[in-house]
PDB file of C-alpha atoms in Angstrom:
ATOM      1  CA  UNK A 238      41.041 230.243-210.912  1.00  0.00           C
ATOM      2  CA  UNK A 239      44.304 232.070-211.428  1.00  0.00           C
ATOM      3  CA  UNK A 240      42.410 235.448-211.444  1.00  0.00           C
ATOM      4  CA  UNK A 241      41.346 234.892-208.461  1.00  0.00           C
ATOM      5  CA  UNK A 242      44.621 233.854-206.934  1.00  0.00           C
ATOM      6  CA  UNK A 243      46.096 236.907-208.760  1.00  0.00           C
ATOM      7  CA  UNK A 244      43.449 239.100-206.994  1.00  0.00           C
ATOM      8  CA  UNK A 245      43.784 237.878-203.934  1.00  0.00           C
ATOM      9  CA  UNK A 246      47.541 238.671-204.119  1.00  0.00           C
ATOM     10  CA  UNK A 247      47.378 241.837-204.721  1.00  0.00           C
ATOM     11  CA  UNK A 248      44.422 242.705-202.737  1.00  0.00           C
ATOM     12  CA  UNK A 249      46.536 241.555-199.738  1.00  0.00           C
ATOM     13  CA  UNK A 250      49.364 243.332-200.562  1.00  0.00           C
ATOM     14  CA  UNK A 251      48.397 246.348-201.029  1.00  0.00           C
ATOM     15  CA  UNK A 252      45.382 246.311-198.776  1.00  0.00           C
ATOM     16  CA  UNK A 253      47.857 245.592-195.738  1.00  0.00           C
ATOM     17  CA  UNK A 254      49.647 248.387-196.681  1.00  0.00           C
ATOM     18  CA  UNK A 255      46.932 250.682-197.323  1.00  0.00           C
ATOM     19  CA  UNK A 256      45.657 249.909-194.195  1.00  0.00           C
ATOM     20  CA  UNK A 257      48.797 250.834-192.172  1.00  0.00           C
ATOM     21  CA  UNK A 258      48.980 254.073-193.681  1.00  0.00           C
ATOM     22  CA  UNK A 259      45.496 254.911-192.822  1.00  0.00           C
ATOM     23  CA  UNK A 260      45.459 253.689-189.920  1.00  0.00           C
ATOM     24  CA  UNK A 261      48.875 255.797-188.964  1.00  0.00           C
ATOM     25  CA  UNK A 262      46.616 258.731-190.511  1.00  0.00           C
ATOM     26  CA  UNK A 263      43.103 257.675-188.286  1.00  0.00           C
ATOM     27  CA  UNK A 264      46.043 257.416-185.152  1.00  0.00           C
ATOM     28  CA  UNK A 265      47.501 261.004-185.008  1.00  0.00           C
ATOM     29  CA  UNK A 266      44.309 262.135-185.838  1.00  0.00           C
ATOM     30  CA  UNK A 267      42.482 260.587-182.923  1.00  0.00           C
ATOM     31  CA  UNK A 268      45.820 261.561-180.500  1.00  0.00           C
ATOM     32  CA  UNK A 269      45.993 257.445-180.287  1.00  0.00           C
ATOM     33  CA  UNK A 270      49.091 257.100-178.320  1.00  0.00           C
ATOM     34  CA  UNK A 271      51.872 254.723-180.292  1.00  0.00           C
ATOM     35  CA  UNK A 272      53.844 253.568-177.308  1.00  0.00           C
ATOM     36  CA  UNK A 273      52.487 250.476-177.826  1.00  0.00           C
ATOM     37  CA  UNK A 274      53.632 247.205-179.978  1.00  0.00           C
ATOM     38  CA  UNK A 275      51.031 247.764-182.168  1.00  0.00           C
ATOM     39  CA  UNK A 276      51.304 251.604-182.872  1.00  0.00           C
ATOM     40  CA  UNK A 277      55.182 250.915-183.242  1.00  0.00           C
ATOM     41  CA  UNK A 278      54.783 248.400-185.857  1.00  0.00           C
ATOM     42  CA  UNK A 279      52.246 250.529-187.548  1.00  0.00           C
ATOM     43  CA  UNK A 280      55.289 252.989-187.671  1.00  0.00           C
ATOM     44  CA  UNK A 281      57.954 250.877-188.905  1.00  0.00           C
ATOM     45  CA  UNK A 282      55.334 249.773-191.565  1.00  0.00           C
ATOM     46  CA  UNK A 283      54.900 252.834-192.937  1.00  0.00           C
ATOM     47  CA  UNK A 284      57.712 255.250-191.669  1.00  0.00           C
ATOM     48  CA  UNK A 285      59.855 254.599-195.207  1.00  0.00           C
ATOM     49  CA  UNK A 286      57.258 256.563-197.150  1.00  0.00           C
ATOM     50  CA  UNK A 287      56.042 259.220-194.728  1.00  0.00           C
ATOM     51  CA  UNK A 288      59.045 260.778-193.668  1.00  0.00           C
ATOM     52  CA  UNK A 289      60.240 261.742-196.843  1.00  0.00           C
ATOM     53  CA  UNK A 290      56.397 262.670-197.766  1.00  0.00           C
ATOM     54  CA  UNK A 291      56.645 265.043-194.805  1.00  0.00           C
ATOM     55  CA  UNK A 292      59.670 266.935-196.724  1.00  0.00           C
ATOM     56  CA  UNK A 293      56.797 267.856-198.786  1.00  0.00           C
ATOM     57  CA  UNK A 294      53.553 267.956-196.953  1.00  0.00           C
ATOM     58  CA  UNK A 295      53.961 268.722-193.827  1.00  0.00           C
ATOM     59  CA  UNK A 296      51.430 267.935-191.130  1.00  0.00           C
ATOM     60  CA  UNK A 297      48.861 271.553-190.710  1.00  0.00           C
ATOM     61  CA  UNK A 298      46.185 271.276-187.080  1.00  0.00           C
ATOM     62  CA  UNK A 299      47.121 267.927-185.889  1.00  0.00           C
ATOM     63  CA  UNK A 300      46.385 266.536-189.502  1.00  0.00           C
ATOM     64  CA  UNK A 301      49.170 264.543-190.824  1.00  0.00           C
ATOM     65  CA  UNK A 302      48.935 264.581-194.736  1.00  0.00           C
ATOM     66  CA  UNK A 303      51.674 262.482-195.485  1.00  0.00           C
ATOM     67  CA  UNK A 304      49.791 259.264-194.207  1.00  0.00           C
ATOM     68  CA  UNK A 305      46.617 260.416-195.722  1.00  0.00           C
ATOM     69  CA  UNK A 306      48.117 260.824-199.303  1.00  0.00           C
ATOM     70  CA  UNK A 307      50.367 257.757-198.611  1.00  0.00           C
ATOM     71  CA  UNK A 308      47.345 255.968-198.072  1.00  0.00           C
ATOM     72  CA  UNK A 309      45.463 257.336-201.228  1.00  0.00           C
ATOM     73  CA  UNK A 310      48.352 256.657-203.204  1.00  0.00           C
ATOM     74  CA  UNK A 311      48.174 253.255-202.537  1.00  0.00           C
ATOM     75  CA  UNK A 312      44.519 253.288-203.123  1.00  0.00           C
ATOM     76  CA  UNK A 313      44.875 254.098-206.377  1.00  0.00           C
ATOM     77  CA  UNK A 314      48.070 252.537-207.151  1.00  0.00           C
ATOM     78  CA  UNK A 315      45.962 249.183-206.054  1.00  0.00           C
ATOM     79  CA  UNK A 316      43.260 250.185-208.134  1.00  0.00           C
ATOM     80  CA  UNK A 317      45.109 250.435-211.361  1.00  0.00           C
ATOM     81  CA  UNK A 318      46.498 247.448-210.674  1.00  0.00           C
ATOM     82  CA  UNK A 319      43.592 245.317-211.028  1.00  0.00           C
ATOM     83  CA  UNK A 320      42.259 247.807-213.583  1.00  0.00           C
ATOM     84  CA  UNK A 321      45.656 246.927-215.611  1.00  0.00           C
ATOM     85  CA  UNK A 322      45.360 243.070-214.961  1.00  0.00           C
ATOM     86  CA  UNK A 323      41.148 242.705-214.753  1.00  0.00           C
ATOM     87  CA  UNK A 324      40.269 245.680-216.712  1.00  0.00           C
ATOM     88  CA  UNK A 325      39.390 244.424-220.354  1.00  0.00           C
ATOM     89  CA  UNK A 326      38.383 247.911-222.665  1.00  0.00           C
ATOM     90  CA  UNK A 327      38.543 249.640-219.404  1.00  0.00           C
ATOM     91  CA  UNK A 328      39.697 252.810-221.379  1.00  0.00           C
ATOM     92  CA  UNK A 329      42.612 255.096-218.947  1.00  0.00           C
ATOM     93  CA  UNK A 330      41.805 258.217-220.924  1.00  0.00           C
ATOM     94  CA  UNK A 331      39.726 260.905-220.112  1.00  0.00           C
ATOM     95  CA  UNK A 332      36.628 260.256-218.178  1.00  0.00           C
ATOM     96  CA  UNK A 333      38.865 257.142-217.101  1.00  0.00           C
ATOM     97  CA  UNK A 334      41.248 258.618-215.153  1.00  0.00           C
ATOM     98  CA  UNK A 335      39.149 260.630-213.549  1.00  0.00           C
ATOM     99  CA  UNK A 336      36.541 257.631-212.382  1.00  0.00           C
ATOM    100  CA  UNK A 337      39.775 255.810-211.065  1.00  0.00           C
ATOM    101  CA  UNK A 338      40.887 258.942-208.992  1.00  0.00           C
ATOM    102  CA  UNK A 339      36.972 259.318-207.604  1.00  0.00           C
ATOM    103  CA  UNK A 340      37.170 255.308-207.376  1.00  0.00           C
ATOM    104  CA  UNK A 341      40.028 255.444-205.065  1.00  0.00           C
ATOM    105  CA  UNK A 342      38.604 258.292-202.694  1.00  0.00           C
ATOM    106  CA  UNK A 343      35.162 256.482-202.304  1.00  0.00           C
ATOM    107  CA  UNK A 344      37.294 252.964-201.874  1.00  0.00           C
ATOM    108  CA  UNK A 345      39.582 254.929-198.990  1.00  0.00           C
ATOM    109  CA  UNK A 346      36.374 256.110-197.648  1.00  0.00           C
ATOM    110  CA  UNK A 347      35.370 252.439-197.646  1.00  0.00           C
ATOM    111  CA  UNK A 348      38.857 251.523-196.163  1.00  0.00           C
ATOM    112  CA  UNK A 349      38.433 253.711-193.311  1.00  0.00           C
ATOM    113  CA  UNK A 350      35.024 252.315-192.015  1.00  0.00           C
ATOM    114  CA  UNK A 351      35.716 249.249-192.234  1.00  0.00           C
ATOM    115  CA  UNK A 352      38.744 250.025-189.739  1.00  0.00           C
ATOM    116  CA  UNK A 353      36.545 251.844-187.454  1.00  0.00           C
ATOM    117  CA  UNK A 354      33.863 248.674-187.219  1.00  0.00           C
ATOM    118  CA  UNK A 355      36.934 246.209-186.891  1.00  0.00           C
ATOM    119  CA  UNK A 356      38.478 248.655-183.974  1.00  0.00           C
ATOM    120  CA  UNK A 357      35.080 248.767-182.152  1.00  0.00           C
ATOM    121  CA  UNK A 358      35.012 245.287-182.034  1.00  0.00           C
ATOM    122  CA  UNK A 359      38.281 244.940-180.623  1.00  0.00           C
ATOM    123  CA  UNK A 360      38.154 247.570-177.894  1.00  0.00           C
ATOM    124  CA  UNK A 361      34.579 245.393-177.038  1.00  0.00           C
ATOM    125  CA  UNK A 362      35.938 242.681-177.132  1.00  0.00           C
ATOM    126  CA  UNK A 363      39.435 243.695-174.950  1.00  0.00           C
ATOM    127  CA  UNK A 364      37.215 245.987-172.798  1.00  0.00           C
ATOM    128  CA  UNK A 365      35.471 242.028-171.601  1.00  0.00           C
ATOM    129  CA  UNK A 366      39.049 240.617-171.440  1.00  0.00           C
ATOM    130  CA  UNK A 367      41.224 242.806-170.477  1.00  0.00           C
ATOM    131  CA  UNK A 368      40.307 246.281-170.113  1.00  0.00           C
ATOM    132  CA  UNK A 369      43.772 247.171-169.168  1.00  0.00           C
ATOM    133  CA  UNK A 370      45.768 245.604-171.749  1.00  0.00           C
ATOM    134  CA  UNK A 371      48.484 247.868-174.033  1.00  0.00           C
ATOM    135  CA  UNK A 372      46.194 247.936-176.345  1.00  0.00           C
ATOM    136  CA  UNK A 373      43.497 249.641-174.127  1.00  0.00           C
ATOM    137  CA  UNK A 374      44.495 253.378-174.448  1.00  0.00           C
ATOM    138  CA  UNK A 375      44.996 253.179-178.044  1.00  0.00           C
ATOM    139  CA  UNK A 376      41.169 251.302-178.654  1.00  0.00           C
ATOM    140  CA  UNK A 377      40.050 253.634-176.225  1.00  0.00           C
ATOM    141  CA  UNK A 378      41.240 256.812-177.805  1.00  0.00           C
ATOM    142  CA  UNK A 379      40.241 255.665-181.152  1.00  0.00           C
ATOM    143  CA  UNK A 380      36.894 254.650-180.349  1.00  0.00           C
ATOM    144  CA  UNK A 381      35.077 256.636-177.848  1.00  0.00           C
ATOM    145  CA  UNK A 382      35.081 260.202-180.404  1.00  0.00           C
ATOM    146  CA  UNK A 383      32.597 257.818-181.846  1.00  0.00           C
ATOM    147  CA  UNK A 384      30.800 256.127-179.249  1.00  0.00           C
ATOM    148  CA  UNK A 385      30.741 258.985-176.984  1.00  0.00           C
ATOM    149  CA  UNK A 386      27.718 260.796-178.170  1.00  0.00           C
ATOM    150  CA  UNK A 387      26.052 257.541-178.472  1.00  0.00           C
ATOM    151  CA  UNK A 388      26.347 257.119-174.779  1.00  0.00           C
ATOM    152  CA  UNK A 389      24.837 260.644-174.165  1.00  0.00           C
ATOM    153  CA  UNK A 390      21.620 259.042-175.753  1.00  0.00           C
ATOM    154  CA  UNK A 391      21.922 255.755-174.584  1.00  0.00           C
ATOM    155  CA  UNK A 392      22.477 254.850-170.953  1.00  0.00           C
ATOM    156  CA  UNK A 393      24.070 251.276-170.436  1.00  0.00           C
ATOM    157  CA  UNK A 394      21.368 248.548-169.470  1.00  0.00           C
ATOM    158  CA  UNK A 395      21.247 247.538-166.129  1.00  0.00           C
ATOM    159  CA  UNK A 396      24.061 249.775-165.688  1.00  0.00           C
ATOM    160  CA  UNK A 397      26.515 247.252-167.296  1.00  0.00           C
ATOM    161  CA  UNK A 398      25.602 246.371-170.935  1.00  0.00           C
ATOM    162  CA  UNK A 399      26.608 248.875-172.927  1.00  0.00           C
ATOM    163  CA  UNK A 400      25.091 248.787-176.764  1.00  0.00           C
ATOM    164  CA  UNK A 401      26.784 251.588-178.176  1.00  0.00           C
ATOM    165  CA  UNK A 402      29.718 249.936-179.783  1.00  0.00           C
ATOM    166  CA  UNK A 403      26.511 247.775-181.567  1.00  0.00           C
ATOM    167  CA  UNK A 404      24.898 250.536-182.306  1.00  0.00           C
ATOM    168  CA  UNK A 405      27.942 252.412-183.819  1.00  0.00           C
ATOM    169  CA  UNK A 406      28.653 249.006-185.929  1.00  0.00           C
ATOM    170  CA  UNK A 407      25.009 248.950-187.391  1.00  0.00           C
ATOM    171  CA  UNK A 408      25.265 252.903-188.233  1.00  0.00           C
ATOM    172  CA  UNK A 409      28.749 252.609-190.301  1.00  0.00           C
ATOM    173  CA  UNK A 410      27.482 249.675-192.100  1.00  0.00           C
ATOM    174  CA  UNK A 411      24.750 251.617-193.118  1.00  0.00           C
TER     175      UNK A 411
END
């Protein structure tokens, strides 16, 4: 029972973190705009570790680095910490340290999929409520890279329902 309330712990804490960074990384990649409340708080959430990260790797063809190894870093650093609580005989020697390092990309991988499907659903959902909300152009610009070539093979129904953001939901969880 306290495992599990240890886990949880730090699977929030760093997993909120994590998520920031990659999501600040997912944002300048997409050109999301942040002139919004949520893009701002995504920067004051992470702006402590990527500006000084910049010093060192700066950003090369619109990809910003920093974020992405910001967010790796706490990928792994999350990993090895359940590794160093959980992990009884897990050995960090050798072919150890290298399955945490290929752990942590895959788990990132994971990370970043799982904040594409939870994006979808929130432009769908706002693009119902309120299509022009300040949240609209940054949904929008995240989302429809994605769904864009979806809609070039699938017209909307009746002219209104539009299944692609299904459709795109279905794919990544596959």
């Amino acid at each position: 029972m306290v495992d599990q309330a240890l886990k949880l712990v730090i699977d929030v804490a760093f997993g909120l973190v994590t998520f920031a960074f990659l999501l600040r990384f997912l944002m300048q990649l997409m050109r999301a705009p942040f002139r919004n409340p949520f893009g701002q708080a995504v920067l004051a959430l992470t702006d402590w570790l990527v500006v000084p990260l910049r010093k060192v790797l700066p950003g090369f063809r619109g990809v910003d680095w920093a974020s992405l190894v910001a967010a790796y870093l706490f990928q792994l650093v999350w990993l090895l910490a359940l590794y160093a609580i959980f992990g009884r005989g897990f050995s960090m020697t050798g072919a150890g340290v290298l399955f945490v390092l290929l752990a942590a990309t895959i788990e990132l991988f994971k990370v970043a999929i799982w904040v594409l499907i939870f994006i979808v659903i929130a432009q769908a959902i706002l693009s119902w409520v309120a299509p022009d909300g300040p949240l609209a152009g940054l949904l929008n610009a995240m989302t429809f890279p994605f769904l864009r070539p979806l809609r070039r093979l699938i017209p909307p129904i009746g002219g209104t329902l539009d299944l692609t953001p299904l459709i795109l939901i279905v794919v990544l969880q596959l």
